[in-house]
XYZ file of C-alpha atoms in Angstrom:
540
model
C 0.110 -0.306 0.029
C 1.230 3.408 -0.675
C 1.695 5.897 2.534
C 0.143 9.123 3.367
C 1.239 12.031 6.320
C -0.558 14.391 7.948
C -0.658 17.998 6.524
C -4.310 20.818 5.905
C -5.241 21.673 2.660
C -6.145 25.600 3.065
C -7.570 26.162 0.163
C -11.028 25.507 -0.661
C -13.188 25.746 -4.021
C -15.225 28.037 -4.519
C -18.202 25.633 -5.225
C -17.229 23.292 -1.969
C -17.676 27.170 -0.156
C -21.099 27.726 -1.602
C -21.933 23.745 -0.704
C -20.832 24.518 2.671
C -22.961 27.335 3.710
C -25.929 25.611 2.315
C -25.251 22.985 4.626
C -23.901 24.773 7.856
C -27.746 24.182 9.059
C -28.274 22.147 11.613
C -28.499 18.242 10.924
C -31.243 17.527 13.161
C -33.160 19.628 10.875
C -32.291 17.751 8.241
C -33.859 14.863 9.141
C -37.110 16.698 10.614
C -37.962 17.723 6.535
C -37.070 14.398 5.652
C -39.383 12.977 7.925
C -42.183 15.369 6.759
C -41.749 17.615 10.160
C -40.897 21.603 10.255
C -37.596 22.631 11.625
C -37.313 24.983 13.869
C -35.012 28.188 12.815
C -32.100 28.484 13.944
C -30.997 31.200 16.575
C -28.925 33.844 15.338
C -26.838 33.866 17.925
C -26.260 30.036 18.382
C -23.886 27.956 16.042
C -25.902 25.685 14.235
C -25.769 21.878 16.449
C -22.748 19.835 14.537
C -23.788 16.786 12.603
C -21.829 13.057 13.463
C -20.670 10.216 10.938
C -18.506 7.275 11.169
C -17.072 5.532 8.760
C -16.059 2.233 7.938
C -12.039 1.950 7.154
C -10.278 -1.175 6.520
C -7.531 -1.872 8.370
C -4.452 -3.390 6.860
C -2.260 -3.281 9.771
C 0.655 -1.516 8.105
C 0.646 2.174 8.737
C 3.876 3.792 8.348
C 5.997 5.294 11.358
C 4.134 8.623 12.566
C 0.506 8.049 11.043
C -2.454 5.761 12.733
C -5.071 4.299 10.710
C -7.382 7.221 12.146
C -4.677 9.870 12.226
C -3.300 10.799 8.859
C -3.109 13.182 6.194
C -5.968 11.765 4.338
C -8.208 10.964 7.176
C -6.989 14.897 8.223
C -7.742 16.268 4.950
C -11.274 14.410 5.020
C -12.290 16.392 8.273
C -10.773 19.874 7.046
C -12.449 19.275 3.610
C -15.446 18.028 4.224
C -16.206 18.050 7.904
C -15.508 21.231 9.071
C -17.006 23.061 6.077
C -20.888 21.444 6.693
C -19.949 21.243 10.371
C -19.889 17.124 10.477
C -18.056 15.937 12.925
C -16.130 12.920 11.336
C -14.915 9.469 12.733
C -13.055 6.742 11.672
C -13.776 3.216 12.894
C -11.198 0.254 11.991
C -12.284 -2.726 10.923
C -9.389 -5.600 9.793
C -9.431 -6.076 6.291
C -8.682 -9.704 6.896
C -12.302 -9.907 9.104
C -14.579 -7.343 7.418
C -17.462 -9.725 7.516
C -17.396 -11.414 10.532
C -16.648 -8.061 12.056
C -19.430 -6.382 9.881
C -21.947 -8.648 11.146
C -20.636 -7.867 15.027
C -20.808 -4.450 14.162
C -24.615 -4.928 12.345
C -25.575 -6.382 15.366
C -24.754 -4.135 18.119
C -27.271 -1.132 16.202
C -24.883 1.051 19.134
C -21.725 1.153 17.550
C -22.073 0.494 13.918
C -20.593 2.937 12.079
C -23.089 5.190 9.642
C -21.241 3.660 6.776
C -20.001 0.308 5.956
C -18.676 -1.357 3.248
C -18.108 -5.046 1.883
C -17.682 -6.295 -1.665
C -19.282 -9.467 -0.540
C -22.954 -9.410 -2.741
C -24.110 -12.015 -0.544
C -23.955 -9.857 2.689
C -25.688 -7.024 0.751
C -28.685 -8.968 -0.027
C -29.150 -10.515 3.276
C -28.825 -6.934 5.335
C -31.177 -5.262 2.237
C -33.335 -8.537 2.335
C -33.969 -8.503 6.532
C -34.499 -4.961 7.006
C -30.988 -3.974 7.877
C -30.399 -0.587 5.591
C -31.664 2.233 5.279
C -33.401 3.253 1.555
C -31.791 6.027 0.350
C -33.358 6.431 -2.796
C -34.670 9.640 -1.891
C -31.951 11.131 -0.001
C -29.595 10.280 -3.165
C -32.266 12.483 -5.032
C -31.922 15.100 -2.617
C -28.431 15.029 -1.624
C -26.522 12.831 -4.099
C -26.980 14.253 -7.230
C -23.106 14.593 -8.311
C -23.142 11.104 -6.514
C -25.112 9.809 -9.019
C -24.052 11.401 -12.026
C -20.335 10.203 -11.185
C -21.445 6.306 -10.777
C -23.741 6.413 -13.108
C -27.579 4.373 -13.738
C -26.192 1.407 -14.569
C -23.652 0.946 -11.466
C -26.616 2.534 -8.918
C -28.770 -0.709 -10.100
C -26.386 -3.186 -8.750
C -27.013 -1.376 -5.169
C -30.957 -1.509 -5.207
C -32.777 -4.361 -4.066
C -36.820 -4.865 -5.486
C -36.130 -1.602 -7.000
C -34.989 1.033 -4.052
C -31.316 2.613 -3.611
C -30.152 0.133 -0.777
C -26.496 0.504 -1.141
C -24.260 2.846 -2.989
C -21.910 0.393 -5.513
C -17.932 1.786 -5.704
C -16.961 2.126 -9.546
C -14.405 0.136 -11.091
C -11.977 1.657 -13.444
C -10.950 -1.904 -15.155
C -12.437 -5.458 -14.310
C -9.456 -7.245 -14.777
C -8.284 -9.277 -12.163
C -5.550 -11.545 -12.582
C -2.190 -12.014 -14.499
C 0.938 -14.556 -13.850
C 4.512 -13.768 -13.538
C 7.306 -15.691 -14.546
C 11.351 -15.442 -13.865
C 12.560 -14.515 -17.040
C 16.020 -14.684 -15.622
C 15.041 -18.331 -14.999
C 14.265 -18.942 -18.564
C 17.347 -17.239 -19.996
C 19.415 -19.543 -18.193
C 17.719 -22.766 -19.053
C 17.038 -21.268 -22.862
C 13.209 -21.695 -22.683
C 10.571 -19.324 -23.975
C 8.156 -18.109 -21.755
C 4.987 -20.844 -21.872
C 1.914 -19.710 -23.848
C -0.373 -22.525 -23.118
C -0.594 -24.810 -20.087
C 1.175 -28.102 -21.168
C 4.172 -25.468 -21.688
C 3.763 -24.282 -18.356
C 4.276 -27.838 -16.527
C 7.350 -28.582 -18.871
C 8.810 -25.060 -17.381
C 7.679 -26.051 -13.708
C 9.635 -29.068 -13.937
C 12.512 -27.890 -15.662
C 12.638 -25.286 -12.839
C 12.346 -28.155 -10.158
C 14.844 -30.491 -11.857
C 17.678 -27.449 -12.661
C 17.075 -25.151 -10.151
C 17.909 -22.262 -11.889
C 17.881 -19.780 -9.490
C 20.411 -21.766 -7.012
C 18.269 -22.296 -4.297
C 20.058 -25.051 -2.594
C 16.806 -27.476 -3.180
C 14.028 -25.000 -1.624
C 13.078 -24.176 -5.180
C 8.851 -23.541 -5.470
C 8.314 -23.838 -9.134
C 4.642 -22.773 -8.635
C 3.793 -20.784 -5.800
C 0.480 -21.471 -4.897
C -1.370 -19.889 -1.684
C -5.347 -20.878 -0.781
C -6.265 -16.994 -2.376
C -8.481 -16.480 -4.797
C -5.173 -14.831 -7.095
C -3.122 -17.541 -6.669
C -6.028 -20.484 -7.490
C -8.690 -18.948 -9.773
C -6.795 -18.504 -13.260
C -5.588 -22.386 -12.777
C -8.940 -23.413 -12.234
C -10.817 -21.234 -14.607
C -8.928 -22.118 -17.250
C -9.862 -25.862 -17.103
C -14.065 -25.094 -16.714
C -16.045 -26.309 -19.852
C -17.355 -23.740 -22.419
C -21.217 -23.882 -21.481
C -24.509 -22.824 -22.357
C -26.180 -19.810 -20.552
C -28.487 -21.976 -18.801
C -25.956 -23.884 -17.372
C -23.613 -21.369 -16.441
C -26.408 -19.293 -14.786
C -27.467 -22.569 -12.862
C -24.464 -24.018 -11.806
C -22.237 -21.320 -11.176
C -22.663 -20.262 -7.425
C -21.578 -16.275 -5.851
C -19.410 -16.778 -2.792
C -18.358 -13.494 -1.450
C -17.764 -11.634 -4.780
C -16.688 -14.194 -6.677
C -18.389 -16.595 -8.910
C -17.008 -20.064 -7.716
C -17.789 -22.661 -11.146
C -17.362 -25.966 -8.417
C -20.013 -27.433 -10.071
C -19.013 -26.575 -13.947
C -17.693 -28.968 -16.185
C -13.935 -28.958 -15.896
C -13.676 -27.736 -12.099
C -13.233 -31.591 -10.906
C -10.205 -31.827 -14.150
C -8.254 -28.652 -12.261
C -8.402 -29.716 -9.089
C -6.403 -33.094 -10.138
C -4.257 -30.859 -12.221
C -3.062 -29.288 -8.865
C -2.701 -32.470 -7.302
C -0.526 -33.707 -9.816
C 1.859 -30.562 -9.017
C 0.882 -30.794 -5.564
C 2.004 -34.509 -5.256
C 5.081 -33.994 -8.193
C 6.400 -30.985 -5.733
C 6.181 -28.501 -8.327
C 4.066 -26.196 -6.195
C 4.125 -24.406 -2.915
C 3.529 -27.507 -0.036
C 2.435 -25.270 2.676
C -0.241 -23.561 0.375
C -2.781 -24.843 2.556
C -1.921 -22.908 5.740
C -1.215 -19.654 3.646
C -4.266 -17.946 3.664
C -2.703 -14.909 3.571
C -0.745 -15.220 0.777
C 2.053 -14.482 3.822
C 4.559 -17.170 2.654
C 4.075 -17.063 -0.451
C 4.582 -12.987 -0.633
C 8.224 -14.436 1.345
C 9.045 -16.958 -0.648
C 8.715 -14.771 -4.323
C 10.791 -12.111 -2.032
C 13.704 -14.887 -1.623
C 13.738 -15.855 -5.169
C 12.670 -19.339 -4.601
C 9.473 -19.029 -6.612
C 9.375 -18.985 -10.573
C 6.180 -18.770 -11.537
C 2.495 -17.759 -9.701
C -0.618 -15.964 -10.141
C -1.798 -12.260 -8.397
C -3.873 -9.525 -8.712
C -2.515 -8.095 -11.838
C -1.101 -4.923 -9.821
C -0.100 -5.721 -6.607
C 3.751 -6.543 -7.172
C 4.242 -3.443 -8.865
C 3.880 -1.375 -5.736
C 7.098 1.066 -4.243
C 8.730 -1.422 -1.751
C 5.956 -3.753 -2.679
C 6.869 -7.675 -3.847
C 9.025 -6.875 -6.524
C 11.088 -4.529 -5.422
C 11.792 -6.712 -2.127
C 13.039 -9.709 -4.969
C 14.993 -7.246 -6.394
C 16.610 -6.153 -3.204
C 17.182 -9.933 -2.273
C 18.166 -11.216 -5.755
C 19.463 -7.972 -8.048
C 19.360 -9.927 -11.347
C 15.999 -11.141 -10.661
C 13.780 -10.525 -13.619
C 9.545 -10.988 -13.488
C 7.725 -11.180 -16.765
C 4.050 -11.031 -17.035
C 2.488 -13.991 -19.263
C -0.604 -15.797 -19.803
C 0.117 -19.709 -19.507
C -3.249 -20.926 -18.525
C -4.766 -22.318 -21.503
C -8.544 -24.452 -21.956
C -9.722 -26.957 -24.408
C -9.777 -23.864 -27.011
C -6.501 -22.461 -26.555
C -8.621 -19.708 -24.902
C -6.591 -17.709 -21.552
C -9.910 -18.053 -19.958
C -10.112 -16.452 -16.610
C -12.672 -14.369 -14.605
C -12.965 -10.550 -14.573
C -14.557 -8.521 -11.688
C -17.893 -6.835 -11.881
C -18.313 -3.544 -12.905
C -19.172 -2.235 -9.157
C -16.387 -2.668 -6.644
C -17.433 -2.318 -2.571
C -20.924 -1.830 -1.799
C -21.194 0.990 0.705
C -24.137 1.312 2.680
C -26.207 3.151 5.635
C -27.335 0.520 8.627
C -31.058 1.220 9.474
C -30.104 1.954 12.875
C -28.156 5.068 11.502
C -29.630 8.530 12.736
C -27.146 10.261 10.250
C -28.048 9.178 6.840
C -28.395 12.653 5.458
C -24.575 13.319 6.703
C -23.661 10.099 4.552
C -24.865 10.638 1.665
C -23.310 14.052 1.623
C -19.964 12.344 2.739
C -20.300 10.657 -0.560
C -21.842 13.468 -2.842
C -18.537 15.675 -1.834
C -16.115 12.484 -2.186
C -17.606 12.520 -6.038
C -16.924 15.987 -6.642
C -13.907 18.481 -7.791
C -10.599 17.102 -7.326
C -11.576 15.367 -3.980
C -11.438 11.601 -5.314
C -8.133 12.123 -6.846
C -6.582 13.526 -3.560
C -8.009 10.531 -1.796
C -6.459 8.212 -4.248
C -3.194 9.938 -5.462
C -2.356 12.678 -2.766
C -1.462 16.215 -3.628
C -0.503 17.545 -6.926
C 3.093 18.583 -7.709
C 3.896 16.532 -4.402
C 2.866 13.005 -4.968
C 1.867 12.874 -8.940
C 1.486 15.174 -11.785
C -0.493 15.594 -15.127
C 0.590 14.582 -18.265
C -0.282 16.346 -21.606
C -3.523 14.331 -21.265
C -4.436 15.106 -18.003
C -3.545 11.932 -16.496
C -1.968 11.440 -12.979
C 1.307 10.328 -12.874
C 2.782 9.554 -9.474
C 6.101 11.213 -8.583
C 8.122 8.221 -7.996
C 10.547 9.089 -4.641
C 8.441 12.161 -3.248
C 9.858 14.084 -0.463
C 9.582 12.760 2.923
C 7.277 15.220 3.928
C 4.907 13.959 1.110
C 5.517 9.976 1.418
C 2.968 8.916 3.532
C 0.118 11.459 1.924
C -1.521 8.663 0.320
C -1.430 6.255 3.232
C -5.031 4.393 3.004
C -5.617 6.111 -0.205
C -7.509 3.201 -1.816
C -9.643 2.258 1.623
C -11.062 6.040 2.196
C -11.159 6.611 -1.277
C -14.539 4.141 -1.667
C -16.626 5.400 -4.415
C -14.238 3.882 -6.952
C -11.818 1.381 -7.174
C -9.055 2.949 -9.125
C -9.129 6.559 -10.591
C -11.877 6.450 -13.185
C -11.749 8.839 -15.889
C -13.623 10.073 -18.663
C -12.817 7.088 -21.108
C -11.759 3.454 -20.720
C -8.624 3.948 -22.636
C -7.271 6.823 -19.861
C -9.034 4.782 -17.123
C -6.150 1.936 -18.196
C -3.543 4.650 -18.457
C -4.064 6.172 -15.052
C -4.039 2.589 -13.851
C -0.948 2.166 -15.292
C 0.957 5.365 -14.047
C -0.220 4.357 -10.431
C 3.015 2.574 -10.343
C 6.692 3.584 -10.201
C 8.277 4.557 -13.998
C 10.739 1.292 -13.964
C 7.284 -1.314 -13.969
C 4.812 0.842 -15.878
C 5.306 -1.173 -19.207
C 5.236 -4.478 -17.082
C 2.024 -3.363 -15.505
C 0.471 -2.288 -18.945
C 1.152 -5.627 -20.128
C -0.216 -7.159 -16.731
C -3.020 -4.933 -17.448
C -3.801 -6.512 -20.609
C -3.940 -9.812 -19.605
C -6.092 -9.377 -17.043
C -8.635 -8.664 -19.672
C -7.631 -11.229 -21.829
C -10.491 -14.333 -22.170
C -11.986 -12.496 -19.382
C -15.450 -14.440 -18.193
C -18.106 -11.758 -16.839
C -19.697 -12.673 -13.776
C -23.436 -14.311 -13.788
C -25.995 -11.465 -13.045
C -29.298 -12.913 -11.692
C -33.024 -11.044 -11.479
C -33.135 -11.204 -8.273
C -30.848 -11.853 -5.091
C -30.132 -15.931 -4.266
C -31.385 -16.376 -0.858
C -29.475 -19.482 -0.321
C -26.423 -17.609 -1.221
C -27.158 -15.431 1.397
C -27.959 -17.596 3.757
C -25.638 -20.032 3.151
C -22.569 -18.550 1.213
C -20.306 -17.964 4.354
C -20.014 -21.555 5.147
C -20.016 -22.674 1.416
C -16.506 -20.436 0.906
C -15.396 -22.829 3.674
C -16.715 -25.844 2.200
C -15.111 -24.885 -1.439
C -11.594 -23.896 -0.051
C -11.419 -27.065 1.812
C -12.431 -29.028 -0.868
C -9.803 -27.774 -3.258
C -7.077 -28.206 -0.142
C -7.773 -31.471 0.907
C -8.119 -33.255 -2.421
C -4.939 -31.066 -3.734
C -3.413 -32.611 -0.626
C -4.655 -36.359 -1.346
C -2.398 -39.095 -2.688
C -3.117 -39.672 -6.619
C -5.041 -42.845 -5.774
C -6.998 -41.642 -3.148
C -8.057 -37.855 -5.426
C -11.581 -39.634 -6.173
C -12.299 -40.846 -3.093
C -11.554 -37.520 -1.632
C -12.923 -35.410 -3.948
C -16.589 -37.095 -4.503
C -16.746 -36.954 -0.307
C -15.759 -32.983 -0.084
C -18.454 -32.438 -2.876
C -20.801 -34.098 -1.122
C -20.307 -32.376 2.220
C -20.105 -28.917 0.076
C -23.987 -29.849 -1.630
C -25.466 -30.730 1.912
C -23.958 -27.511 3.574
C -25.957 -25.141 1.042
C -24.598 -25.962 -2.274
C -28.069 -28.637 -3.725
C -30.147 -25.551 -1.878
C -28.029 -22.774 -4.220
C -28.334 -25.162 -7.254
C -31.996 -25.420 -6.816
C -32.971 -21.723 -6.491
C -30.716 -21.230 -9.325
C -32.553 -23.779 -11.507
C -35.872 -21.339 -10.192
C -34.540 -18.189 -11.112
C -33.589 -19.147 -14.631
C -37.134 -20.560 -14.847
C -38.200 -17.619 -13.760
C -36.436 -15.547 -16.382
C -37.658 -17.913 -19.775
C -41.454 -17.086 -18.156
C -41.056 -13.355 -18.087
């Protein structure tokens, strides 16, 4: 993640000053008017009562020295540039990123401690709270207080946050839908006089060569294929085995768990896991992947020069002081090249891509500050506010090129180095910087990274969008996914782990047993409901 440091902004845009003047009435008055009550006139001698707003903020446990998750340049920027002009006290509520759904469930159950703005990527979690009456319906609030917000996101994105025709969430907008790319040690290939693999078969042969010849001189500690039980590692492999099927089969047999489609019932899934079993038993992939949910071991192994090939979120390795920098520090001659090696039966590099929306931004039903919450999101969508949150300060953290695209400043001055800490988690309206064309958004995405990595980042972005498989849209929430989704995600990963680690002659029995357990834990209920939903589509 990039870093930020505290500093106040002294100048506001004229439009923001006018906006602030109109908001300096009591927040209690806003609520009375919303409820159809007349607000009492404010006393000319008494200041308007300050409003309050608590915002969930993901804590990744990585604040730089001198900064905390709730006291950084950007948290103070938000307080100074949104809170003070609008007479709203803004507080941030840290929630561990790795535990966001369980912690959100606890917060939502408390009613009194829940933030006014909560977030999740988990569609099932949104559907659950929307259907159970746990969220504030914001259709009219957005019309009244969020005109810029609606314009920024657009109708197609806003509809994703609707439940039974009413707005219950504000979906973030993705700058790009590409997710995954793969990377290989080019210096190892060069040492063995091998070309980069373009098919799964070629990849298998390269992995065997890495293990047998150990071109990185790891002393027998080579990890040909880096793997963890995290989606960025196993999804590209698994999806490359999934057969082309009819729209009906894809709709019915896909299971959406958390924010991702799982092809666990689709033809080819078993063959994918069997291939993982082969790699594991031949010592061609990480032997401790099952314990590496947070991919800490994988990242360490890559940085220490042990890993020959791995898949990852398309951008993750390129951040300043990130995985690639750590590798170069430990092995100066190491070179990672983005590759698209997994292929299906038709030679396509199929891989999942993201939905056009990012996280679901929600206001709990118990919140008494829904107006302030919508105003906050509207403010974020205007002027340079989101740009500042995501990129920092112009001239300190980024400059604009001739096309108006922000270009980050590599190695900014010490005083500005931490300006962008938590920017991706505070800029909740967008995953990446959204500009007026996709081409510009893609280039802004690339230029978010150090110049030394931009060519590879551009290639990784292209790979992540090649032969992408879009998520299945359902005409209504699948209640069984909301009910069983958390359990099924655990069961799916247990299946992958245990079937992969089984002895080759035990694979069939282990896979079938784990699949039986998956189906009885809610998988069958999801399948039945999806079949019913498909019939609903056909009769309309």
